Coordinates of C-alpha atoms in Angstrom, one line a residue:
M1 CA 65.9 42.7 110.3
A2 CA 63.2 44.4 108.2
A3 CA 64.8 43.0 105.0
Y4 CA 64.8 39.5 106.5
N5 CA 61.2 39.8 107.7
N6 CA 60.1 41.0 104.2
R7 CA 62.1 38.4 102.3
L8 CA 59.1 36.7 100.8
T9 CA 57.9 40.0 99.3
Q10 CA 61.1 41.6 97.9
S11 CA 60.7 43.7 94.8
N12 CA 62.2 42.7 91.5
D13 CA 64.7 45.6 91.8
A14 CA 66.3 44.0 94.9
Y15 CA 67.0 40.8 93.0
I16 CA 68.2 42.6 89.9
D17 CA 70.7 44.7 92.0
E18 CA 72.1 41.4 93.4
Y19 CA 72.4 39.8 90.0
V20 CA 74.2 42.9 88.6
R21 CA 76.7 43.0 91.5
S22 CA 77.3 39.2 91.2
F23 CA 78.0 39.5 87.5
L24 CA 80.1 42.7 87.6
E25 CA 81.8 42.4 91.0
G26 CA 81.8 38.7 91.7
E27 CA 79.7 39.2 94.8
A28 CA 78.3 36.0 96.3
T29 CA 74.5 35.6 96.3
P30 CA 73.8 32.9 99.0
G31 CA 70.3 34.3 99.7
I32 CA 68.9 36.5 102.5
E33 CA 68.2 33.6 104.9
Y34 CA 71.8 32.5 104.8
E35 CA 73.1 36.1 105.1
Y36 CA 70.8 36.7 108.1
E37 CA 72.0 33.5 109.9
M38 CA 75.6 34.4 109.2
I39 CA 75.2 37.9 110.6
Q40 CA 73.6 36.4 113.8
R41 CA 76.7 34.2 114.2
I42 CA 79.3 37.0 113.5
L43 CA 77.8 40.0 115.3
P44 CA 78.3 38.6 118.9
A45 CA 82.0 38.3 118.2
I46 CA 82.4 42.0 117.2
D47 CA 83.0 44.2 120.2
T48 CA 84.4 47.7 120.8
E49 CA 88.0 46.5 120.9
A50 CA 87.6 44.7 117.5
V51 CA 86.2 47.9 115.9
N52 CA 89.0 50.1 117.4
A53 CA 91.7 47.6 116.2
K54 CA 90.3 47.7 112.7
L55 CA 90.3 51.5 112.7
A56 CA 94.0 51.5 113.8
Q57 CA 94.8 49.4 110.8
L58 CA 93.0 51.8 108.5
L59 CA 94.1 55.2 109.9
I60 CA 97.8 55.2 109.1
S61 CA 99.8 58.4 108.3
D62 CA 101.6 57.2 105.2
N63 CA 98.7 56.0 103.1
N64 CA 96.3 59.0 102.6
I65 CA 94.7 60.7 99.6
V66 CA 93.5 64.2 100.0
T67 CA 91.2 65.9 97.4
V68 CA 90.5 69.6 97.6
T69 CA 88.0 71.4 95.4
G70 CA 87.0 75.0 95.3
P71 CA 85.9 77.8 93.0
E72 CA 88.2 79.2 90.3
K73 CA 87.8 82.9 90.7
E74 CA 89.7 86.1 91.4
G75 CA 90.9 86.5 95.0
Y76 CA 90.5 82.9 95.9
S77 CA 93.3 80.3 95.9
L78 CA 93.4 76.7 97.0
P79 CA 95.8 75.5 99.7
S80 CA 99.1 74.1 98.5
E81 CA 100.5 70.6 99.0
N82 CA 102.7 72.0 101.8
D83 CA 99.8 73.7 103.5
L84 CA 98.0 70.4 103.6
R85 CA 101.0 68.5 104.9
N86 CA 101.5 71.1 107.6
V87 CA 97.9 70.7 108.7
F88 CA 98.3 66.9 108.9
A89 CA 101.5 67.3 110.9
L90 CA 100.0 69.8 113.3
V91 CA 97.0 67.6 114.0
Q92 CA 99.3 64.6 114.8
T93 CA 101.0 66.6 117.5
K94 CA 97.8 67.6 119.3
A95 CA 96.4 65.7 122.3
I96 CA 92.8 65.1 121.3
E97 CA 90.5 64.0 124.1
P98 CA 88.6 60.9 123.3
Y99 CA 84.9 61.2 122.6
V100 CA 82.7 60.8 125.7
E101 CA 79.3 59.4 125.1
K102 CA 76.5 61.4 126.7
E103 CA 73.9 59.4 128.4
V104 CA 70.4 59.9 127.0
A105 CA 67.0 58.4 128.0
D106 CA 66.2 55.1 126.3
N107 CA 62.6 56.1 125.4
L108 CA 61.1 59.1 123.6
M109 CA 58.4 59.9 126.1
G110 CA 58.1 59.7 129.9
N111 CA 54.5 60.1 130.8
K112 CA 52.0 59.2 128.1
P113 CA 49.4 61.9 127.1
L114 CA 45.8 61.5 128.3
K115 CA 44.0 59.4 125.8
G116 CA 41.3 60.7 123.5
K117 CA 38.7 58.4 121.8
V118 CA 37.6 56.9 118.5
I119 CA 34.1 58.2 118.5
S120 CA 32.9 56.6 115.2
E121 CA 33.9 53.9 112.8
K122 CA 32.9 52.9 109.3
H123 CA 34.2 50.3 106.9
D124 CA 34.4 50.4 103.1
K125 CA 34.2 46.7 102.1
I126 CA 35.1 47.4 98.4
L127 CA 38.4 49.2 99.2
G128 CA 39.1 47.4 102.4
V129 CA 39.4 50.7 104.3
T130 CA 38.4 51.5 107.8
T131 CA 37.8 55.1 108.8
W132 CA 37.9 56.3 112.4
E133 CA 36.7 59.7 113.6
L134 CA 38.6 60.8 116.7
S135 CA 37.3 62.9 119.6
N136 CA 39.6 65.9 118.6
G137 CA 38.1 66.0 115.0
M138 CA 40.9 64.1 113.3
K139 CA 40.1 61.5 110.7
V140 CA 42.1 58.2 110.4
L141 CA 42.0 55.8 107.5
L142 CA 43.4 52.3 107.8
K143 CA 44.0 49.6 105.1
P144 CA 45.6 46.4 106.4
T145 CA 47.7 44.6 103.7
E146 CA 49.9 41.6 103.4
F147 CA 52.3 43.0 100.8
K148 CA 55.2 43.1 103.3
K149 CA 55.2 41.2 106.6
D150 CA 57.1 43.9 108.5
E151 CA 56.2 47.2 107.1
I152 CA 53.7 49.9 108.2
L153 CA 53.4 53.2 106.4
M154 CA 51.8 56.4 107.9
G155 CA 51.0 59.7 106.4
S156 CA 49.1 62.8 107.5
I157 CA 47.9 65.9 105.7
G158 CA 46.3 69.2 106.7
Y159 CA 45.4 72.5 105.0
G160 CA 47.6 75.5 105.4
G161 CA 51.1 75.2 104.1
R162 CA 53.0 78.3 102.9
S163 CA 49.6 79.9 102.1
W164 CA 49.3 80.7 105.8
T165 CA 52.5 82.8 105.8
E166 CA 52.8 86.4 104.8
D167 CA 54.7 87.6 101.7
N168 CA 57.5 88.9 103.9
E169 CA 57.9 85.5 105.6
S170 CA 58.4 83.6 102.3
L171 CA 62.1 83.1 103.0
E172 CA 61.6 81.5 106.4
A173 CA 58.6 79.5 105.1
A174 CA 61.0 77.7 102.7
F175 CA 62.9 76.2 105.7
I176 CA 60.0 75.2 107.9
Q177 CA 60.5 71.4 107.3
F178 CA 64.0 71.7 108.7
V179 CA 62.9 72.5 112.3
P180 CA 63.0 68.9 113.6
I181 CA 66.1 68.1 111.6
W182 CA 68.0 71.0 113.1
G183 CA 66.7 71.1 116.7
G184 CA 65.3 67.6 117.3
I185 CA 62.1 67.2 119.3
G186 CA 61.0 67.1 122.9
D187 CA 64.0 66.7 125.2
F188 CA 66.3 65.4 122.5
S189 CA 68.7 67.2 120.2
S190 CA 68.9 65.9 116.6
S191 CA 72.0 63.9 117.5
D192 CA 70.5 62.5 120.7
L193 CA 67.3 61.5 118.9
K194 CA 69.4 59.2 116.7
K195 CA 70.7 57.5 119.8
V196 CA 67.2 57.0 121.3
L197 CA 66.1 55.5 118.0
A198 CA 69.1 53.2 117.6
G199 CA 67.9 49.7 117.1
K200 CA 64.4 50.8 116.3
N201 CA 62.9 50.7 112.8
A202 CA 60.8 54.0 112.9
N203 CA 61.3 57.2 111.0
L204 CA 59.3 60.4 110.3
N205 CA 59.6 63.4 108.0
V206 CA 57.8 66.7 107.7
S207 CA 56.6 68.1 104.3
I208 CA 55.4 71.6 103.7
G209 CA 53.7 72.5 100.5
N210 CA 52.1 75.7 99.2
W211 CA 48.6 74.6 100.4
T212 CA 49.1 71.8 102.8
Q213 CA 51.5 70.4 105.4
G214 CA 51.9 66.9 106.9
T215 CA 54.1 64.1 108.1
S216 CA 55.1 60.8 106.6
G217 CA 56.9 57.9 108.1
S218 CA 57.3 54.1 108.4
S219 CA 58.0 51.5 111.0
S220 CA 58.3 47.8 111.6
V221 CA 55.3 46.1 113.2
K222 CA 56.9 46.1 116.7
D223 CA 58.0 49.8 116.5
I224 CA 54.6 51.3 115.5
E225 CA 54.3 52.9 118.9
T226 CA 57.6 54.6 118.5
L227 CA 56.4 56.0 115.1
L228 CA 53.3 57.5 116.8
Q229 CA 55.4 58.9 119.6
L230 CA 57.6 60.6 117.1
N231 CA 54.6 62.1 115.4
Y232 CA 53.1 63.3 118.7
L233 CA 56.4 65.1 119.5
Y234 CA 56.7 66.5 116.0
F235 CA 53.3 68.1 116.4
T236 CA 53.7 69.3 120.0
K237 CA 57.3 69.8 120.9
P238 CA 59.6 71.2 118.2
R239 CA 63.0 72.1 119.7
A240 CA 65.5 74.9 118.9
D241 CA 69.2 74.3 118.6
Y242 CA 71.0 77.5 117.7
D243 CA 74.4 75.9 117.3
V244 CA 73.1 73.4 114.7
F245 CA 71.2 76.1 112.9
S246 CA 74.3 78.4 112.8
N247 CA 76.4 75.6 111.3
F248 CA 73.8 74.8 108.7
Q249 CA 73.5 78.5 107.8
K250 CA 77.3 78.7 107.4
M251 CA 77.3 75.6 105.2
L252 CA 74.5 77.1 103.0
I253 CA 76.3 80.4 102.7
D254 CA 79.4 78.6 101.4
R255 CA 77.3 76.5 99.0
F256 CA 75.3 79.3 97.6
T257 CA 78.4 81.5 97.2
N258 CA 79.7 78.8 94.8
L259 CA 76.3 78.1 93.2
E260 CA 75.8 81.7 92.2
Q261 CA 78.9 81.4 90.0
D262 CA 77.3 78.6 88.1
P263 CA 75.4 79.6 84.9
A264 CA 72.8 77.0 85.8
F265 CA 71.9 79.0 88.9
G266 CA 71.4 82.2 86.8
F267 CA 69.3 80.2 84.4
Q268 CA 67.0 79.0 87.1
Q269 CA 66.6 82.5 88.4
Q270 CA 65.6 83.7 84.9
V271 CA 63.1 80.8 84.6
T272 CA 61.6 81.7 88.0
Y273 CA 61.3 85.4 87.0
S274 CA 59.8 84.5 83.6
K275 CA 57.1 82.3 85.3
Y276 CA 56.3 84.5 88.4
G277 CA 57.7 87.9 87.8
N278 CA 58.5 89.7 91.1
N279 CA 56.1 87.7 93.2
P280 CA 57.8 87.6 96.6
R281 CA 56.5 84.1 97.3
M282 CA 58.1 82.6 94.3
Q283 CA 61.7 83.7 94.3
N284 CA 65.0 81.8 94.2
I285 CA 67.0 81.8 97.5
T286 CA 70.3 83.7 97.4
T287 CA 73.4 84.0 99.6
S288 CA 72.1 87.3 101.1
D289 CA 68.8 85.5 101.9
I290 CA 70.6 82.8 103.8
K291 CA 72.5 85.4 105.8
S292 CA 69.3 87.1 106.9
L293 CA 67.4 83.9 108.0
N294 CA 65.4 84.4 111.2
Y295 CA 65.5 81.1 113.1
E296 CA 62.9 82.2 115.6
K297 CA 60.5 83.0 112.8
I298 CA 61.0 79.6 111.2
I299 CA 60.1 77.9 114.5
E300 CA 57.1 80.2 114.9
L301 CA 55.8 79.3 111.5
Y302 CA 56.3 75.5 112.1
T303 CA 54.4 75.8 115.4
M304 CA 51.5 77.6 113.6
L305 CA 51.2 75.0 110.9
F306 CA 50.9 72.1 113.3
A307 CA 48.7 73.9 115.8
S308 CA 45.4 72.4 114.5
P309 CA 45.8 68.6 114.5
G310 CA 42.0 68.2 114.5
S311 CA 42.0 69.3 110.9
F312 CA 44.4 66.6 109.8
T313 CA 43.7 63.3 108.1
F314 CA 46.0 60.4 109.0
S315 CA 46.4 57.2 106.9
F316 CA 48.0 53.9 107.7
T317 CA 48.8 50.9 105.4
G318 CA 50.7 47.7 105.8
N319 CA 50.7 44.9 108.3
I320 CA 48.5 46.7 110.8
D321 CA 46.2 45.0 113.4
L322 CA 43.3 47.4 114.1
K323 CA 42.8 46.0 117.6
V324 CA 46.5 46.8 118.5
L325 CA 46.6 50.1 116.7
K326 CA 43.3 51.5 118.1
P327 CA 44.6 52.2 121.7
L328 CA 47.8 53.7 120.3
V329 CA 45.9 56.0 118.0
E330 CA 43.7 57.1 120.9
T331 CA 46.8 57.7 123.0
Y332 CA 49.0 59.6 120.5
L333 CA 46.6 61.0 117.9
A334 CA 43.3 61.5 119.6
S335 CA 45.1 63.2 122.5
L336 CA 46.4 66.0 120.3
P337 CA 44.6 69.4 120.8
S338 CA 42.0 70.1 118.2
G339 CA 42.9 73.6 117.3
N340 CA 40.9 74.9 114.3
K341 CA 39.1 71.7 113.0
D342 CA 37.9 73.6 109.9
A343 CA 41.3 75.1 108.9
M344 CA 41.6 75.8 105.2
Y345 CA 44.4 77.2 103.0
N346 CA 44.5 80.9 102.1
K347 CA 44.0 82.0 98.5
V348 CA 47.3 83.6 97.9
N349 CA 48.6 84.5 94.4
I350 CA 51.3 82.1 93.1
G351 CA 50.0 81.6 89.6
T352 CA 52.1 81.4 86.5
R353 CA 52.5 84.4 84.2
T354 CA 49.8 84.5 81.5
G355 CA 50.3 85.4 77.8
K356 CA 53.5 84.9 75.9
Y357 CA 56.9 85.7 77.4
E358 CA 60.2 85.0 75.7
V359 CA 63.7 85.8 76.7
T360 CA 67.1 84.9 75.2
Y361 CA 70.3 86.0 76.9
E362 CA 74.0 85.2 77.0
E363 CA 76.1 84.1 80.0
Q364 CA 79.8 83.7 80.5
M365 CA 80.6 79.9 80.7
M366 CA 83.6 77.7 81.3
N367 CA 81.9 74.9 79.3
P368 CA 79.8 76.6 76.6
K369 CA 76.3 75.1 76.0
S370 CA 72.8 76.4 75.6
K371 CA 69.9 75.7 78.0
V372 CA 66.2 75.9 76.9
F373 CA 63.0 76.0 79.0
I374 CA 59.6 75.9 77.4
N375 CA 56.3 76.1 79.4
Y376 CA 52.7 75.9 78.3
S377 CA 50.3 76.7 81.1
G378 CA 46.6 77.2 81.6
N379 CA 43.5 75.8 83.4
T380 CA 42.3 72.2 83.0
D381 CA 39.4 70.7 85.0
Y382 CA 40.8 68.5 87.7
N383 CA 39.3 65.1 87.4
L384 CA 40.5 61.5 87.1
K385 CA 40.2 61.3 83.3
N386 CA 42.2 64.5 82.8
Q387 CA 44.8 63.4 85.3
I388 CA 45.3 60.1 83.4
A389 CA 45.2 61.9 80.1
M390 CA 47.9 64.4 81.2
S391 CA 50.1 61.5 82.4
V392 CA 49.7 59.7 79.1
L393 CA 50.5 62.9 77.2
N394 CA 53.6 63.3 79.3
Q395 CA 54.9 59.9 78.5
I396 CA 54.0 60.2 74.8
L397 CA 56.0 63.4 74.6
D398 CA 59.0 61.6 76.2
I399 CA 58.8 59.1 73.4
V400 CA 58.4 61.7 70.7
Y401 CA 61.3 63.8 71.8
V402 CA 63.6 60.8 72.2
R403 CA 62.8 59.8 68.6
T404 CA 63.0 63.3 67.1
I405 CA 65.4 65.3 69.3
R406 CA 67.8 62.7 70.6
E407 CA 67.9 59.9 67.9
D408 CA 67.1 61.7 64.7
E409 CA 68.9 65.0 65.4
G410 CA 71.5 63.9 68.0
G411 CA 70.9 67.3 69.6
T412 CA 70.8 66.4 73.3
Y413 CA 71.1 63.6 75.7
G414 CA 67.5 64.0 76.6
V415 CA 64.5 66.3 76.9
G416 CA 62.9 66.6 80.4
V417 CA 59.1 66.6 80.1
S418 CA 56.7 67.4 82.9
A419 CA 52.9 67.6 82.5
Y420 CA 50.4 68.0 85.3
V421 CA 47.0 69.3 86.4
N422 CA 46.6 70.6 90.0
R423 CA 43.5 70.6 92.1
I424 CA 44.6 73.7 94.2
P425 CA 43.9 76.5 93.9
K426 CA 42.3 76.7 90.4
N427 CA 42.9 73.6 88.3
E428 CA 46.2 74.9 87.1
S429 CA 47.9 72.8 84.4
A430 CA 51.2 72.9 82.6
I431 CA 53.5 71.1 80.2
T432 CA 57.2 71.9 80.6
M433 CA 60.1 70.9 78.4
T434 CA 63.8 71.5 79.2
F435 CA 67.0 70.5 77.5
D436 CA 70.7 71.4 77.0
T437 CA 72.2 71.5 73.5
N438 CA 74.9 73.1 71.3
P439 CA 74.3 76.8 70.6
E440 CA 74.0 76.3 66.8
Q441 CA 71.2 73.7 67.3
V442 CA 69.0 75.8 69.6
K443 CA 66.7 77.3 67.0
R444 CA 66.1 74.0 65.1
L445 CA 65.5 71.9 68.3
T446 CA 63.3 74.5 69.9
G447 CA 61.2 74.4 66.8
L448 CA 61.0 70.6 66.9
I449 CA 59.8 70.8 70.6
H450 CA 56.9 73.1 69.6
K451 CA 56.2 71.0 66.5
G452 CA 56.0 67.8 68.6
I453 CA 53.3 69.0 71.0
E454 CA 51.4 71.0 68.3
A455 CA 51.2 67.9 66.1
I456 CA 49.5 66.1 69.0
A457 CA 47.2 69.0 69.7
E458 CA 46.2 69.1 66.0
N459 CA 46.1 65.4 65.0
G460 CA 46.5 63.4 68.2
P461 CA 49.4 61.2 69.0
E462 CA 50.6 58.3 66.8
K463 CA 48.7 55.1 67.4
D464 CA 51.7 53.0 68.3
D465 CA 52.9 55.6 70.9
F466 CA 49.5 55.8 72.5
S467 CA 49.1 52.1 72.7
K468 CA 52.5 51.6 74.1
V469 CA 52.0 54.1 76.9
R470 CA 48.5 52.9 77.8
A471 CA 49.7 49.3 77.9
Y472 CA 52.6 50.3 80.2
M473 CA 50.3 52.3 82.5
L474 CA 47.9 49.4 82.8
K475 CA 50.7 47.0 83.7
Q476 CA 52.2 49.6 86.1
F477 CA 48.8 50.0 87.8
D478 CA 48.5 46.2 88.4
E479 CA 52.0 46.3 90.0
D480 CA 51.3 49.5 92.0
I481 CA 48.2 48.2 93.7
R482 CA 50.3 45.5 95.3
T483 CA 52.4 48.1 97.2
N484 CA 51.8 49.8 100.5
S485 CA 53.0 53.2 99.1
Y486 CA 50.3 53.2 96.4
W487 CA 47.6 52.6 99.0
L488 CA 48.9 55.1 101.4
S489 CA 48.7 57.8 98.7
T490 CA 45.3 56.6 97.5
I491 CA 43.5 56.4 100.9
S492 CA 45.1 59.7 101.9
S493 CA 43.5 61.4 98.9
L494 CA 40.3 59.6 99.6
G495 CA 40.1 60.7 103.2
F496 CA 41.3 64.3 102.8
Y497 CA 40.0 65.3 99.4
D498 CA 37.2 62.7 99.0
D499 CA 39.0 61.7 95.8
D500 CA 38.9 58.0 94.8
S501 CA 41.7 57.5 92.3
Y502 CA 41.5 53.7 92.5
S503 CA 38.0 52.4 91.7
A504 CA 37.6 53.9 88.2
F505 CA 41.3 54.1 87.2
K506 CA 41.6 51.0 85.1
K507 CA 38.3 51.5 83.3
T508 CA 39.0 55.2 82.6
L509 CA 42.5 54.3 81.2
E510 CA 41.1 51.5 79.1
E511 CA 38.4 53.8 77.6
L512 CA 40.8 56.7 77.0
S513 CA 41.2 57.5 73.3
I514 CA 43.7 59.2 71.0
N515 CA 41.1 62.0 70.7
D516 CA 41.2 62.5 74.5
I517 CA 44.9 63.1 74.3
K518 CA 44.5 65.5 71.4
S519 CA 41.8 67.4 73.2
I520 CA 43.7 67.9 76.5
A521 CA 46.8 69.0 74.5
S522 CA 44.9 71.4 72.3
E523 CA 42.9 72.8 75.2
L524 CA 46.1 73.7 77.0
I525 CA 48.2 75.2 74.3
N526 CA 45.3 77.1 72.7
Q527 CA 45.1 79.2 75.9
N528 CA 48.2 80.9 74.5
N529 CA 50.2 81.0 77.7
L530 CA 53.7 80.3 76.6
I531 CA 57.0 81.0 78.4
E532 CA 60.3 80.4 76.6
V533 CA 63.7 81.0 78.2
I534 CA 67.0 80.4 76.3
Q535 CA 70.4 80.8 77.8
N536 CA 73.4 80.9 75.3
P537 CA 77.1 81.2 76.0
I538 CA 78.9 84.5 75.3
N539 CA 80.9 84.1 72.1
Q540 CA 84.6 84.2 72.9

């Protein structure tokens, strides 16, 4: 339904995907209007008996393929073909009771909470953003758009995150966002919640960062109240389900037992140690960690992070009617308890190691290859110009390394580049390069990686590379500002951080110079904070 309602504002990607399937697979492309009408005619004729009859045709005993995978290690053996056949035969002799559907309520909430109020309102005519202050201290920013007829996006953010947890709670803190996934919310288990939401277009997720936490979700126009109800319950009524948690824990133990045999896992552990040393907040999770997870502590931390709704900023974009949304906001947001309206993050230490740190080591491998991690870090002022310059530098390095490392040298399929500058807690910035290659090429390619960024820091990027990236970013900006997701992120930063990333973006990018890229690269690498990790295979 949502795809049909938004048919006039589909992205180019949706059309391209259809064209590709039509060309490669011969799929018909009658158009979304025809497909919608066809489904409306067909669906009424499909009942439970029709579905069961189709399943009976598919689930036959003499036409099955079974694939079994497992680790190749001492003391572990895969089941034989006879073992698998015996399991099949045993199951076919069992009398399995049919699944009985448990009845659940058809709505998320019984009694609605007592309404709060919108106590002040202001409007930014330039950005088209309305800001409401609620009686519990919460701030709500709203930007109506017509980009999609049947889409509403919502996001929230508040200070705290993992900075509010203690060092010895870091393991549990890594799993806080799973609380509603495992246990559900309110009176509904995670599986029952799916039943209640069946037929509704509303979803919500939790995000937990080092310094903030929040929710993000979307809905159709008619299901906006359901989205707000979900959010209310996420804040106020997390639910525990020990059976689901136990099953998830067992699954993770099996997964990590296998992962720890993978050289890539050991490489990531070495990278983490190289960046953060023994900082308890910044360690990789292991099998023994999973076994010791404290479910009660995870729920306790979740409750703590969402105990001060009055400190949160909410943002809405999409096809919103402020007159319709206002009473819903007063019911489901303004009714939340204030808590600490002035909540801030704690200044915990999770900074990257300073100085130079290099480590090269060998690992036993089934498929020998070398992995390289290079990280320049330091402090860069957090402002719009530096954010844009760092993004330009990131994309220029992508071009440089494709040209020099992949095409000229043929040394790797690609170099992963990441460049950023953070606002919290201390304008931390970094440029990271990672790649896989043959052991005999490690030294030369690593040298070319350093040479690429050092050349930009000394002389600036090549003019063609700079012009190409800037032109692309200007084009991308013009496309982004016609999407709800862009505006959700933009007004969220505006409301929470007082950071306007829209108004001056285009002018700042147009005025950016080659020398600006040179300056931000040289400023960073001249702080002499370099981490280099190289993993090589053991020579057989």
